[in-house]
Amino acid sequence: MGTMNTYSGKKFDPLEMTPDNVFLEDIAHALSLLCRGGGHLKHFYSVGQHSINCAEEARARGWSERMQLACLLHDASEAYISDIIRPVKIHLSNYLEIEGKIMGQIWKRFGLADLSEEENRKWKQIDDDILLYELKELIKGKTEITCRELYSCPDIEEKPWRQVETEFKGLAKAFLKDIKARDTAETCSGGEACK
């Protein structure tokens, strides 16, 4: 049984995670320091920045805060088990199982455990669309890639990790606040005050 130490000082076995082990600050910090593509890019571009771009694309498509949050958090498991490039990841069935288990706890922590099949398909589509754009723009020899039409303009400029960490946390907190406010408003009836 192995124990990991997180940025916030939490200690737990990542294979036995619970929603109580999931902390937004740990996710934002780790993803802002984790480079996409195994580091084989024109410049440092983090998983955190990719996630922000996915959330911004969901916003540009007019999707709900809930879906924007799902797009922001879709790679959050990598804060606990790192990133592995897709051509290798598909051959690591145990990795995919572990990733799924950890994502399940993250989804629960942020109220997204009930994402429908359609909602999961939608955030995965944005992830793929942004990935194609990143490949074309950030990897040498991939300029011939045909990207799908995007509704946003992904920010792939090199950014300081602290800026990405702050932006990631700010977006997540805003989405969670908006979702909570909407849910509260929906549960109130007539002129009754909500508690």
Short mmCIF file of N, CA and C in Angstrom, two decimals:
data_model
loop_
_atom_site.label_atom_id
_atom_site.label_comp_id
_atom_site.label_asym_id
_atom_site.label_seq_id
_atom_site.Cartn_x
_atom_site.Cartn_y
_atom_site.Cartn_z
N MET A 1 0.84 -1.17 0.00
CA MET A 1 0.00 0.00 0.00
C MET A 1 0.89 1.25 0.00
N GLY A 2 0.79 2.09 -1.05
CA GLY A 2 1.62 3.28 -1.15
C GLY A 2 0.84 4.53 -0.80
N THR A 3 1.55 5.49 -0.27
CA THR A 3 0.93 6.75 0.11
C THR A 3 1.57 7.87 -0.69
N MET A 4 0.75 8.78 -1.20
CA MET A 4 1.28 9.95 -1.88
C MET A 4 1.10 11.16 -1.00
N ASN A 5 1.93 12.16 -1.22
CA ASN A 5 1.83 13.44 -0.53
C ASN A 5 1.40 14.47 -1.56
N THR A 6 0.37 15.24 -1.25
CA THR A 6 -0.08 16.25 -2.19
C THR A 6 0.44 17.63 -1.80
N TYR A 7 0.31 18.56 -2.71
CA TYR A 7 0.77 19.93 -2.50
C TYR A 7 0.18 20.53 -1.22
N SER A 8 -1.09 20.24 -0.94
CA SER A 8 -1.75 20.80 0.25
C SER A 8 -1.38 20.09 1.54
N GLY A 9 -0.59 19.00 1.44
CA GLY A 9 -0.16 18.28 2.62
C GLY A 9 -0.99 17.05 2.93
N LYS A 10 -1.95 16.74 2.08
CA LYS A 10 -2.75 15.53 2.29
C LYS A 10 -1.89 14.30 1.99
N LYS A 11 -2.18 13.21 2.69
CA LYS A 11 -1.48 11.94 2.49
C LYS A 11 -2.52 10.85 2.38
N PHE A 12 -2.48 10.09 1.29
CA PHE A 12 -3.42 9.00 1.09
C PHE A 12 -2.92 8.09 0.00
N ASP A 13 -3.53 6.91 -0.08
CA ASP A 13 -3.23 5.96 -1.14
C ASP A 13 -4.09 6.34 -2.35
N PRO A 14 -3.48 6.74 -3.47
CA PRO A 14 -4.28 7.16 -4.62
C PRO A 14 -5.16 6.04 -5.17
N LEU A 15 -4.81 4.79 -4.90
CA LEU A 15 -5.64 3.68 -5.36
C LEU A 15 -6.86 3.45 -4.47
N GLU A 16 -6.87 4.14 -3.33
CA GLU A 16 -8.00 4.03 -2.40
C GLU A 16 -8.59 5.41 -2.12
N MET A 17 -8.56 6.28 -3.11
CA MET A 17 -9.05 7.65 -2.95
C MET A 17 -10.54 7.69 -2.62
N THR A 18 -10.90 8.73 -1.90
CA THR A 18 -12.31 9.04 -1.64
C THR A 18 -12.51 10.50 -2.05
N PRO A 19 -13.73 10.96 -2.19
CA PRO A 19 -13.95 12.38 -2.51
C PRO A 19 -13.32 13.33 -1.49
N ASP A 20 -13.18 12.88 -0.24
CA ASP A 20 -12.57 13.72 0.79
C ASP A 20 -11.08 13.96 0.55
N ASN A 21 -10.44 13.12 -0.26
CA ASN A 21 -9.03 13.31 -0.58
C ASN A 21 -8.83 14.33 -1.70
N VAL A 22 -9.89 14.66 -2.41
CA VAL A 22 -9.80 15.54 -3.58
C VAL A 22 -9.88 16.99 -3.14
N PHE A 23 -8.90 17.78 -3.58
CA PHE A 23 -8.78 19.17 -3.16
C PHE A 23 -8.47 20.01 -4.38
N LEU A 24 -9.28 21.01 -4.67
CA LEU A 24 -9.12 21.84 -5.85
C LEU A 24 -7.71 22.42 -5.95
N GLU A 25 -7.17 22.88 -4.85
CA GLU A 25 -5.84 23.49 -4.87
C GLU A 25 -4.78 22.48 -5.32
N ASP A 26 -4.91 21.23 -4.92
CA ASP A 26 -3.96 20.21 -5.38
C ASP A 26 -4.06 19.99 -6.88
N ILE A 27 -5.27 19.93 -7.38
CA ILE A 27 -5.49 19.70 -8.81
C ILE A 27 -4.93 20.87 -9.61
N ALA A 28 -5.30 22.09 -9.25
CA ALA A 28 -4.84 23.28 -9.99
C ALA A 28 -3.33 23.39 -9.97
N HIS A 29 -2.72 23.14 -8.82
CA HIS A 29 -1.27 23.25 -8.69
C HIS A 29 -0.56 22.19 -9.55
N ALA A 30 -0.96 20.95 -9.38
CA ALA A 30 -0.28 19.87 -10.10
C ALA A 30 -0.46 20.00 -11.62
N LEU A 31 -1.67 20.29 -12.07
CA LEU A 31 -1.91 20.37 -13.51
C LEU A 31 -1.21 21.57 -14.15
N SER A 32 -0.97 22.62 -13.38
CA SER A 32 -0.27 23.79 -13.92
C SER A 32 1.23 23.51 -14.11
N LEU A 33 1.73 22.50 -13.43
CA LEU A 33 3.15 22.14 -13.53
C LEU A 33 3.40 20.92 -14.42
N LEU A 34 2.34 20.30 -14.93
CA LEU A 34 2.45 19.07 -15.71
C LEU A 34 2.36 19.40 -17.20
N CYS A 35 3.42 19.11 -17.95
CA CYS A 35 3.46 19.45 -19.37
C CYS A 35 2.71 18.43 -20.20
N ARG A 36 1.96 18.92 -21.18
CA ARG A 36 1.25 18.06 -22.14
C ARG A 36 2.27 17.39 -23.06
N GLY A 37 1.82 16.32 -23.70
CA GLY A 37 2.61 15.67 -24.75
C GLY A 37 3.94 15.11 -24.30
N GLY A 38 4.03 14.76 -23.03
CA GLY A 38 5.30 14.22 -22.53
C GLY A 38 6.44 15.22 -22.62
N GLY A 39 6.09 16.51 -22.79
CA GLY A 39 7.11 17.56 -22.86
C GLY A 39 7.65 17.80 -24.26
N HIS A 40 7.19 17.07 -25.26
CA HIS A 40 7.71 17.18 -26.62
C HIS A 40 6.97 18.24 -27.43
N LEU A 41 6.93 19.44 -26.88
CA LEU A 41 6.22 20.55 -27.50
C LEU A 41 7.20 21.69 -27.79
N LYS A 42 6.76 22.68 -28.55
CA LYS A 42 7.61 23.82 -28.89
C LYS A 42 7.96 24.64 -27.66
N HIS A 43 7.09 24.63 -26.66
CA HIS A 43 7.35 25.32 -25.40
C HIS A 43 6.46 24.68 -24.32
N PHE A 44 6.71 25.06 -23.08
CA PHE A 44 5.94 24.49 -21.98
C PHE A 44 4.48 24.89 -22.12
N TYR A 45 3.63 23.90 -22.09
CA TYR A 45 2.18 24.07 -22.18
C TYR A 45 1.57 23.01 -21.28
N SER A 46 0.92 23.46 -20.23
CA SER A 46 0.51 22.53 -19.17
C SER A 46 -0.84 21.89 -19.42
N VAL A 47 -1.07 20.80 -18.70
CA VAL A 47 -2.37 20.15 -18.69
C VAL A 47 -3.42 21.13 -18.14
N GLY A 48 -3.01 21.96 -17.19
CA GLY A 48 -3.92 22.97 -16.65
C GLY A 48 -4.37 23.95 -17.71
N GLN A 49 -3.45 24.42 -18.55
CA GLN A 49 -3.79 25.35 -19.60
C GLN A 49 -4.69 24.69 -20.65
N HIS A 50 -4.40 23.44 -20.98
CA HIS A 50 -5.26 22.66 -21.88
C HIS A 50 -6.68 22.58 -21.30
N SER A 51 -6.78 22.31 -20.03
CA SER A 51 -8.09 22.17 -19.38
C SER A 51 -8.86 23.48 -19.40
N ILE A 52 -8.17 24.58 -19.18
CA ILE A 52 -8.80 25.91 -19.26
C ILE A 52 -9.31 26.14 -20.68
N ASN A 53 -8.50 25.79 -21.68
CA ASN A 53 -8.94 25.95 -23.07
C ASN A 53 -10.18 25.11 -23.37
N CYS A 54 -10.25 23.92 -22.81
CA CYS A 54 -11.43 23.08 -23.00
C CYS A 54 -12.67 23.73 -22.38
N ALA A 55 -12.51 24.28 -21.18
CA ALA A 55 -13.64 24.95 -20.52
C ALA A 55 -14.07 26.19 -21.31
N GLU A 56 -13.11 26.93 -21.84
CA GLU A 56 -13.43 28.12 -22.64
C GLU A 56 -14.15 27.73 -23.93
N GLU A 57 -13.77 26.61 -24.52
CA GLU A 57 -14.46 26.14 -25.73
C GLU A 57 -15.90 25.75 -25.39
N ALA A 58 -16.11 25.13 -24.24
CA ALA A 58 -17.47 24.78 -23.82
C ALA A 58 -18.30 26.05 -23.60
N ARG A 59 -17.69 27.06 -23.02
CA ARG A 59 -18.38 28.35 -22.82
C ARG A 59 -18.74 28.96 -24.17
N ALA A 60 -17.80 28.94 -25.11
CA ALA A 60 -18.03 29.52 -26.44
C ALA A 60 -19.14 28.78 -27.18
N ARG A 61 -19.34 27.51 -26.88
CA ARG A 61 -20.41 26.73 -27.50
C ARG A 61 -21.75 26.93 -26.80
N GLY A 62 -21.74 27.73 -25.73
CA GLY A 62 -22.98 28.02 -25.02
C GLY A 62 -23.40 26.95 -24.05
N TRP A 63 -22.47 26.09 -23.64
CA TRP A 63 -22.80 25.01 -22.73
C TRP A 63 -22.94 25.54 -21.31
N SER A 64 -23.62 24.79 -20.47
CA SER A 64 -23.87 25.17 -19.08
C SER A 64 -22.58 25.21 -18.26
N GLU A 65 -22.66 25.88 -17.10
CA GLU A 65 -21.51 25.91 -16.19
C GLU A 65 -21.12 24.50 -15.77
N ARG A 66 -22.10 23.65 -15.63
CA ARG A 66 -21.82 22.24 -15.27
C ARG A 66 -20.93 21.58 -16.32
N MET A 67 -21.24 21.79 -17.60
CA MET A 67 -20.43 21.20 -18.66
C MET A 67 -19.08 21.90 -18.78
N GLN A 68 -19.05 23.19 -18.51
CA GLN A 68 -17.77 23.90 -18.51
C GLN A 68 -16.86 23.36 -17.41
N LEU A 69 -17.47 23.09 -16.24
CA LEU A 69 -16.71 22.52 -15.13
C LEU A 69 -16.21 21.12 -15.50
N ALA A 70 -17.05 20.31 -16.13
CA ALA A 70 -16.61 18.97 -16.55
C ALA A 70 -15.44 19.07 -17.51
N CYS A 71 -15.49 20.02 -18.43
CA CYS A 71 -14.38 20.20 -19.38
C CYS A 71 -13.11 20.65 -18.65
N LEU A 72 -13.27 21.52 -17.66
CA LEU A 72 -12.12 21.99 -16.89
C LEU A 72 -11.48 20.84 -16.11
N LEU A 73 -12.30 19.95 -15.56
CA LEU A 73 -11.80 18.89 -14.67
C LEU A 73 -11.51 17.56 -15.36
N HIS A 74 -11.72 17.46 -16.67
CA HIS A 74 -11.67 16.16 -17.34
C HIS A 74 -10.33 15.44 -17.20
N ASP A 75 -9.24 16.16 -17.00
CA ASP A 75 -7.92 15.54 -16.82
C ASP A 75 -7.44 15.61 -15.36
N ALA A 76 -8.34 15.87 -14.43
CA ALA A 76 -7.94 16.08 -13.03
C ALA A 76 -7.27 14.87 -12.41
N SER A 77 -7.56 13.67 -12.90
CA SER A 77 -6.89 12.47 -12.36
C SER A 77 -5.38 12.56 -12.54
N GLU A 78 -4.94 13.29 -13.57
CA GLU A 78 -3.50 13.41 -13.84
C GLU A 78 -2.78 14.18 -12.75
N ALA A 79 -3.51 14.92 -11.92
CA ALA A 79 -2.90 15.58 -10.77
C ALA A 79 -2.41 14.55 -9.75
N TYR A 80 -2.98 13.35 -9.82
CA TYR A 80 -2.64 12.30 -8.86
C TYR A 80 -1.82 11.16 -9.47
N ILE A 81 -1.94 10.95 -10.78
CA ILE A 81 -1.22 9.83 -11.41
C ILE A 81 -0.44 10.25 -12.65
N SER A 82 -0.30 11.55 -12.87
CA SER A 82 0.47 12.12 -13.96
C SER A 82 -0.19 11.88 -15.31
N ASP A 83 0.46 12.37 -16.35
CA ASP A 83 -0.05 12.26 -17.72
C ASP A 83 0.77 11.23 -18.48
N ILE A 84 0.10 10.45 -19.27
CA ILE A 84 0.77 9.50 -20.17
C ILE A 84 0.22 9.78 -21.56
N ILE A 85 1.10 9.85 -22.55
CA ILE A 85 0.66 10.18 -23.90
C ILE A 85 -0.30 9.11 -24.43
N ARG A 86 -1.28 9.56 -25.22
CA ARG A 86 -2.35 8.68 -25.71
C ARG A 86 -1.85 7.42 -26.41
N PRO A 87 -0.81 7.50 -27.27
CA PRO A 87 -0.38 6.28 -27.96
C PRO A 87 0.07 5.17 -27.01
N VAL A 88 0.49 5.53 -25.81
CA VAL A 88 0.90 4.54 -24.81
C VAL A 88 -0.27 4.20 -23.88
N LYS A 89 -1.01 5.23 -23.49
CA LYS A 89 -2.10 5.06 -22.53
C LYS A 89 -3.09 3.98 -22.95
N ILE A 90 -3.41 3.91 -24.25
CA ILE A 90 -4.40 2.94 -24.72
C ILE A 90 -3.97 1.49 -24.52
N HIS A 91 -2.67 1.27 -24.31
CA HIS A 91 -2.16 -0.09 -24.08
C HIS A 91 -2.02 -0.44 -22.61
N LEU A 92 -2.30 0.50 -21.76
CA LEU A 92 -2.15 0.28 -20.32
C LEU A 92 -3.52 0.12 -19.68
N SER A 93 -4.10 -1.05 -19.82
CA SER A 93 -5.45 -1.27 -19.32
C SER A 93 -5.55 -1.01 -17.82
N ASN A 94 -4.54 -1.35 -17.08
CA ASN A 94 -4.56 -1.10 -15.65
C ASN A 94 -4.55 0.40 -15.35
N TYR A 95 -3.81 1.16 -16.16
CA TYR A 95 -3.79 2.61 -16.00
C TYR A 95 -5.19 3.18 -16.22
N LEU A 96 -5.83 2.73 -17.29
CA LEU A 96 -7.17 3.23 -17.60
C LEU A 96 -8.17 2.91 -16.48
N GLU A 97 -8.02 1.74 -15.88
CA GLU A 97 -8.87 1.35 -14.76
C GLU A 97 -8.63 2.26 -13.56
N ILE A 98 -7.35 2.51 -13.26
CA ILE A 98 -6.99 3.38 -12.14
C ILE A 98 -7.47 4.81 -12.41
N GLU A 99 -7.23 5.28 -13.63
CA GLU A 99 -7.67 6.62 -14.01
C GLU A 99 -9.19 6.76 -13.85
N GLY A 100 -9.92 5.77 -14.29
CA GLY A 100 -11.38 5.80 -14.17
C GLY A 100 -11.84 5.83 -12.72
N LYS A 101 -11.17 5.06 -11.88
CA LYS A 101 -11.53 5.01 -10.46
C LYS A 101 -11.28 6.36 -9.80
N ILE A 102 -10.13 6.96 -10.10
CA ILE A 102 -9.80 8.27 -9.51
C ILE A 102 -10.74 9.34 -10.04
N MET A 103 -11.02 9.32 -11.35
CA MET A 103 -11.94 10.31 -11.91
C MET A 103 -13.32 10.16 -11.29
N GLY A 104 -13.72 8.94 -10.97
CA GLY A 104 -15.00 8.73 -10.32
C GLY A 104 -15.09 9.49 -9.00
N GLN A 105 -14.00 9.47 -8.23
CA GLN A 105 -13.96 10.18 -6.95
C GLN A 105 -13.95 11.69 -7.15
N ILE A 106 -13.24 12.14 -8.19
CA ILE A 106 -13.18 13.58 -8.50
C ILE A 106 -14.55 14.06 -8.94
N TRP A 107 -15.20 13.30 -9.85
CA TRP A 107 -16.55 13.68 -10.28
C TRP A 107 -17.49 13.78 -9.07
N LYS A 108 -17.41 12.81 -8.14
CA LYS A 108 -18.26 12.85 -6.95
C LYS A 108 -17.98 14.11 -6.13
N ARG A 109 -16.72 14.41 -5.93
CA ARG A 109 -16.32 15.57 -5.11
C ARG A 109 -16.92 16.86 -5.64
N PHE A 110 -17.01 16.99 -6.96
CA PHE A 110 -17.48 18.24 -7.56
C PHE A 110 -18.90 18.15 -8.10
N GLY A 111 -19.65 17.13 -7.66
CA GLY A 111 -21.06 17.03 -8.03
C GLY A 111 -21.31 16.64 -9.47
N LEU A 112 -20.38 15.94 -10.09
CA LEU A 112 -20.51 15.56 -11.50
C LEU A 112 -20.57 14.04 -11.70
N ALA A 113 -20.82 13.31 -10.64
CA ALA A 113 -20.85 11.85 -10.75
C ALA A 113 -22.01 11.35 -11.60
N ASP A 114 -23.01 12.21 -11.78
CA ASP A 114 -24.18 11.81 -12.56
C ASP A 114 -24.14 12.30 -14.01
N LEU A 115 -22.95 12.62 -14.51
CA LEU A 115 -22.84 13.03 -15.92
C LEU A 115 -23.43 11.93 -16.80
N SER A 116 -24.26 12.33 -17.72
CA SER A 116 -24.89 11.36 -18.62
C SER A 116 -23.90 10.90 -19.68
N GLU A 117 -24.26 9.85 -20.38
CA GLU A 117 -23.45 9.36 -21.49
C GLU A 117 -23.25 10.47 -22.52
N GLU A 118 -24.29 11.21 -22.79
CA GLU A 118 -24.23 12.32 -23.76
C GLU A 118 -23.30 13.43 -23.26
N GLU A 119 -23.38 13.77 -21.97
CA GLU A 119 -22.50 14.79 -21.41
C GLU A 119 -21.04 14.35 -21.46
N ASN A 120 -20.78 13.08 -21.16
CA ASN A 120 -19.41 12.57 -21.26
C ASN A 120 -18.92 12.59 -22.70
N ARG A 121 -19.80 12.26 -23.63
CA ARG A 121 -19.42 12.31 -25.04
C ARG A 121 -19.05 13.74 -25.45
N LYS A 122 -19.79 14.70 -24.94
CA LYS A 122 -19.56 16.10 -25.31
C LYS A 122 -18.22 16.62 -24.81
N TRP A 123 -17.88 16.36 -23.53
CA TRP A 123 -16.59 16.88 -23.05
C TRP A 123 -15.43 16.14 -23.72
N LYS A 124 -15.63 14.86 -24.03
CA LYS A 124 -14.58 14.12 -24.73
C LYS A 124 -14.36 14.68 -26.14
N GLN A 125 -15.43 15.13 -26.78
CA GLN A 125 -15.31 15.73 -28.11
C GLN A 125 -14.50 17.02 -28.06
N ILE A 126 -14.78 17.85 -27.05
CA ILE A 126 -13.99 19.08 -26.91
C ILE A 126 -12.54 18.75 -26.63
N ASP A 127 -12.27 17.78 -25.78
CA ASP A 127 -10.91 17.36 -25.50
C ASP A 127 -10.20 16.97 -26.79
N ASP A 128 -10.85 16.19 -27.63
CA ASP A 128 -10.27 15.78 -28.91
C ASP A 128 -10.07 16.97 -29.85
N ASP A 129 -11.05 17.87 -29.90
CA ASP A 129 -10.95 19.03 -30.79
C ASP A 129 -9.78 19.94 -30.39
N ILE A 130 -9.63 20.18 -29.10
CA ILE A 130 -8.53 21.02 -28.61
C ILE A 130 -7.20 20.29 -28.82
N LEU A 131 -7.17 18.98 -28.63
CA LEU A 131 -5.95 18.20 -28.86
C LEU A 131 -5.46 18.37 -30.30
N LEU A 132 -6.34 18.27 -31.28
CA LEU A 132 -5.94 18.44 -32.68
C LEU A 132 -5.32 19.81 -32.91
N TYR A 133 -5.92 20.83 -32.33
CA TYR A 133 -5.38 22.19 -32.45
C TYR A 133 -3.98 22.26 -31.82
N GLU A 134 -3.82 21.66 -30.65
CA GLU A 134 -2.52 21.66 -29.97
C GLU A 134 -1.47 20.92 -30.79
N LEU A 135 -1.84 19.77 -31.35
CA LEU A 135 -0.89 19.02 -32.17
C LEU A 135 -0.40 19.87 -33.34
N LYS A 136 -1.33 20.52 -34.03
CA LYS A 136 -1.00 21.34 -35.19
C LYS A 136 -0.09 22.50 -34.82
N GLU A 137 -0.35 23.11 -33.69
CA GLU A 137 0.35 24.34 -33.31
C GLU A 137 1.60 24.13 -32.45
N LEU A 138 1.66 23.03 -31.71
CA LEU A 138 2.72 22.89 -30.72
C LEU A 138 3.72 21.76 -30.99
N ILE A 139 3.45 20.92 -31.99
CA ILE A 139 4.36 19.81 -32.27
C ILE A 139 4.94 19.98 -33.66
N LYS A 140 6.24 19.91 -33.77
CA LYS A 140 6.91 20.07 -35.07
C LYS A 140 6.46 18.97 -36.02
N GLY A 141 6.26 19.36 -37.28
CA GLY A 141 5.91 18.39 -38.32
C GLY A 141 4.45 18.00 -38.36
N LYS A 142 3.60 18.70 -37.62
CA LYS A 142 2.17 18.35 -37.59
C LYS A 142 1.30 19.45 -38.20
N THR A 143 1.88 20.36 -38.97
CA THR A 143 1.12 21.49 -39.51
C THR A 143 0.06 21.07 -40.51
N GLU A 144 0.16 19.87 -41.06
CA GLU A 144 -0.81 19.41 -42.05
C GLU A 144 -2.11 18.89 -41.43
N ILE A 145 -2.16 18.80 -40.13
CA ILE A 145 -3.36 18.30 -39.45
C ILE A 145 -4.54 19.23 -39.75
N THR A 146 -5.67 18.63 -40.04
CA THR A 146 -6.90 19.40 -40.23
C THR A 146 -7.66 19.43 -38.91
N CYS A 147 -7.83 20.63 -38.40
CA CYS A 147 -8.54 20.80 -37.13
C CYS A 147 -10.03 20.93 -37.37
N ARG A 148 -10.79 20.50 -36.37
CA ARG A 148 -12.23 20.73 -36.41
C ARG A 148 -12.49 22.19 -36.08
N GLU A 149 -13.61 22.70 -36.53
CA GLU A 149 -13.95 24.10 -36.25
C GLU A 149 -14.14 24.30 -34.76
N LEU A 150 -13.46 25.32 -34.23
CA LEU A 150 -13.58 25.68 -32.83
C LEU A 150 -14.38 26.96 -32.71
N TYR A 151 -15.07 27.13 -31.60
CA TYR A 151 -15.86 28.32 -31.34
C TYR A 151 -15.05 29.35 -30.56
N SER A 152 -13.93 28.92 -30.01
CA SER A 152 -13.04 29.79 -29.25
C SER A 152 -11.68 29.81 -29.93
N CYS A 153 -10.79 30.63 -29.40
CA CYS A 153 -9.42 30.67 -29.89
C CYS A 153 -8.53 30.21 -28.74
N PRO A 154 -8.13 28.93 -28.72
CA PRO A 154 -7.35 28.42 -27.59
C PRO A 154 -6.06 29.22 -27.37
N ASP A 155 -5.79 29.52 -26.12
CA ASP A 155 -4.57 30.24 -25.75
C ASP A 155 -3.47 29.22 -25.52
N ILE A 156 -2.59 29.12 -26.50
CA ILE A 156 -1.49 28.15 -26.39
C ILE A 156 -0.14 28.84 -26.17
N GLU A 157 -0.18 30.14 -25.89
CA GLU A 157 1.05 30.86 -25.60
C GLU A 157 1.66 30.33 -24.30
N GLU A 158 2.95 30.40 -24.20
CA GLU A 158 3.61 29.96 -22.98
C GLU A 158 3.24 30.89 -21.84
N LYS A 159 2.76 30.31 -20.77
CA LYS A 159 2.31 31.09 -19.61
C LYS A 159 3.04 30.61 -18.36
N PRO A 160 3.27 31.51 -17.41
CA PRO A 160 3.84 31.08 -16.13
C PRO A 160 2.87 30.13 -15.42
N TRP A 161 3.40 29.11 -14.81
CA TRP A 161 2.54 28.10 -14.18
C TRP A 161 1.67 28.70 -13.08
N ARG A 162 2.19 29.67 -12.35
CA ARG A 162 1.40 30.28 -11.27
C ARG A 162 0.16 30.98 -11.83
N GLN A 163 0.29 31.58 -12.99
CA GLN A 163 -0.85 32.24 -13.63
C GLN A 163 -1.91 31.21 -14.02
N VAL A 164 -1.46 30.07 -14.56
CA VAL A 164 -2.38 29.00 -14.95
C VAL A 164 -3.06 28.43 -13.70
N GLU A 165 -2.30 28.21 -12.66
CA GLU A 165 -2.86 27.68 -11.41
C GLU A 165 -3.96 28.60 -10.88
N THR A 166 -3.70 29.90 -10.84
CA THR A 166 -4.67 30.87 -10.35
C THR A 166 -5.91 30.91 -11.24
N GLU A 167 -5.71 30.90 -12.56
CA GLU A 167 -6.84 30.94 -13.49
C GLU A 167 -7.70 29.68 -13.36
N PHE A 168 -7.05 28.53 -13.24
CA PHE A 168 -7.77 27.26 -13.10
C PHE A 168 -8.65 27.29 -11.85
N LYS A 169 -8.07 27.68 -10.72
CA LYS A 169 -8.84 27.73 -9.46
C LYS A 169 -9.99 28.73 -9.56
N GLY A 170 -9.71 29.88 -10.14
CA GLY A 170 -10.75 30.90 -10.27
C GLY A 170 -11.92 30.43 -11.11
N LEU A 171 -11.63 29.78 -12.23
CA LEU A 171 -12.70 29.25 -13.08
C LEU A 171 -13.51 28.20 -12.34
N ALA A 172 -12.83 27.26 -11.71
CA ALA A 172 -13.53 26.18 -11.00
C ALA A 172 -14.44 26.75 -9.91
N LYS A 173 -13.93 27.69 -9.14
CA LYS A 173 -14.73 28.28 -8.06
C LYS A 173 -15.93 29.03 -8.61
N ALA A 174 -15.73 29.75 -9.73
CA ALA A 174 -16.85 30.48 -10.34
C ALA A 174 -17.91 29.52 -10.84
N PHE A 175 -17.49 28.43 -11.50
CA PHE A 175 -18.46 27.44 -12.00
C PHE A 175 -19.23 26.83 -10.84
N LEU A 176 -18.52 26.45 -9.78
CA LEU A 176 -19.17 25.82 -8.63
C LEU A 176 -20.16 26.78 -7.97
N LYS A 177 -19.79 28.06 -7.86
CA LYS A 177 -20.68 29.06 -7.27
C LYS A 177 -21.93 29.23 -8.13
N ASP A 178 -21.74 29.34 -9.45
CA ASP A 178 -22.88 29.51 -10.36
C ASP A 178 -23.80 28.30 -10.34
N ILE A 179 -23.22 27.11 -10.29
CA ILE A 179 -24.02 25.87 -10.25
C ILE A 179 -24.83 25.82 -8.96
N LYS A 180 -24.17 26.16 -7.84
CA LYS A 180 -24.87 26.13 -6.55
C LYS A 180 -26.00 27.16 -6.53
N ALA A 181 -25.73 28.36 -7.05
CA ALA A 181 -26.76 29.40 -7.08
C ALA A 181 -27.94 28.98 -7.95
N ARG A 182 -27.67 28.38 -9.09
CA ARG A 182 -28.74 27.93 -9.98
C ARG A 182 -29.55 26.82 -9.33
N ASP A 183 -28.85 25.86 -8.72
CA ASP A 183 -29.55 24.76 -8.05
C ASP A 183 -30.41 25.26 -6.90
N THR A 184 -29.91 26.24 -6.15
CA THR A 184 -30.67 26.81 -5.04
C THR A 184 -31.91 27.51 -5.57
N ALA A 185 -31.73 28.28 -6.64
CA ALA A 185 -32.87 29.00 -7.24
C ALA A 185 -33.93 28.03 -7.76
N GLU A 186 -33.49 26.91 -8.31
CA GLU A 186 -34.43 25.93 -8.86
C GLU A 186 -35.22 25.22 -7.77
N THR A 187 -34.66 25.11 -6.56
CA THR A 187 -35.35 24.41 -5.47
C THR A 187 -36.30 25.32 -4.71
N CYS A 188 -36.14 26.63 -4.87
CA CYS A 188 -37.04 27.57 -4.20
C CYS A 188 -38.35 27.63 -4.98
N SER A 189 -39.43 27.74 -4.25
CA SER A 189 -40.71 27.84 -4.93
C SER A 189 -41.43 29.10 -4.54
N GLY A 190 -42.19 29.66 -5.47
CA GLY A 190 -42.98 30.86 -5.19
C GLY A 190 -42.16 31.98 -4.61
N GLY A 191 -42.70 32.63 -3.58
CA GLY A 191 -42.01 33.74 -2.96
C GLY A 191 -41.24 33.36 -1.72
N GLU A 192 -41.08 32.06 -1.47
CA GLU A 192 -40.39 31.63 -0.26
C GLU A 192 -38.90 32.00 -0.33
N ALA A 193 -38.36 32.40 0.80
CA ALA A 193 -36.94 32.68 0.88
C ALA A 193 -36.18 31.36 0.96
N CYS A 194 -35.07 31.30 0.27
CA CYS A 194 -34.23 30.09 0.32
C CYS A 194 -33.29 30.17 1.51
N LYS A 195 -33.09 29.04 2.12
CA LYS A 195 -32.19 29.01 3.26
C LYS A 195 -30.88 28.38 2.88
#
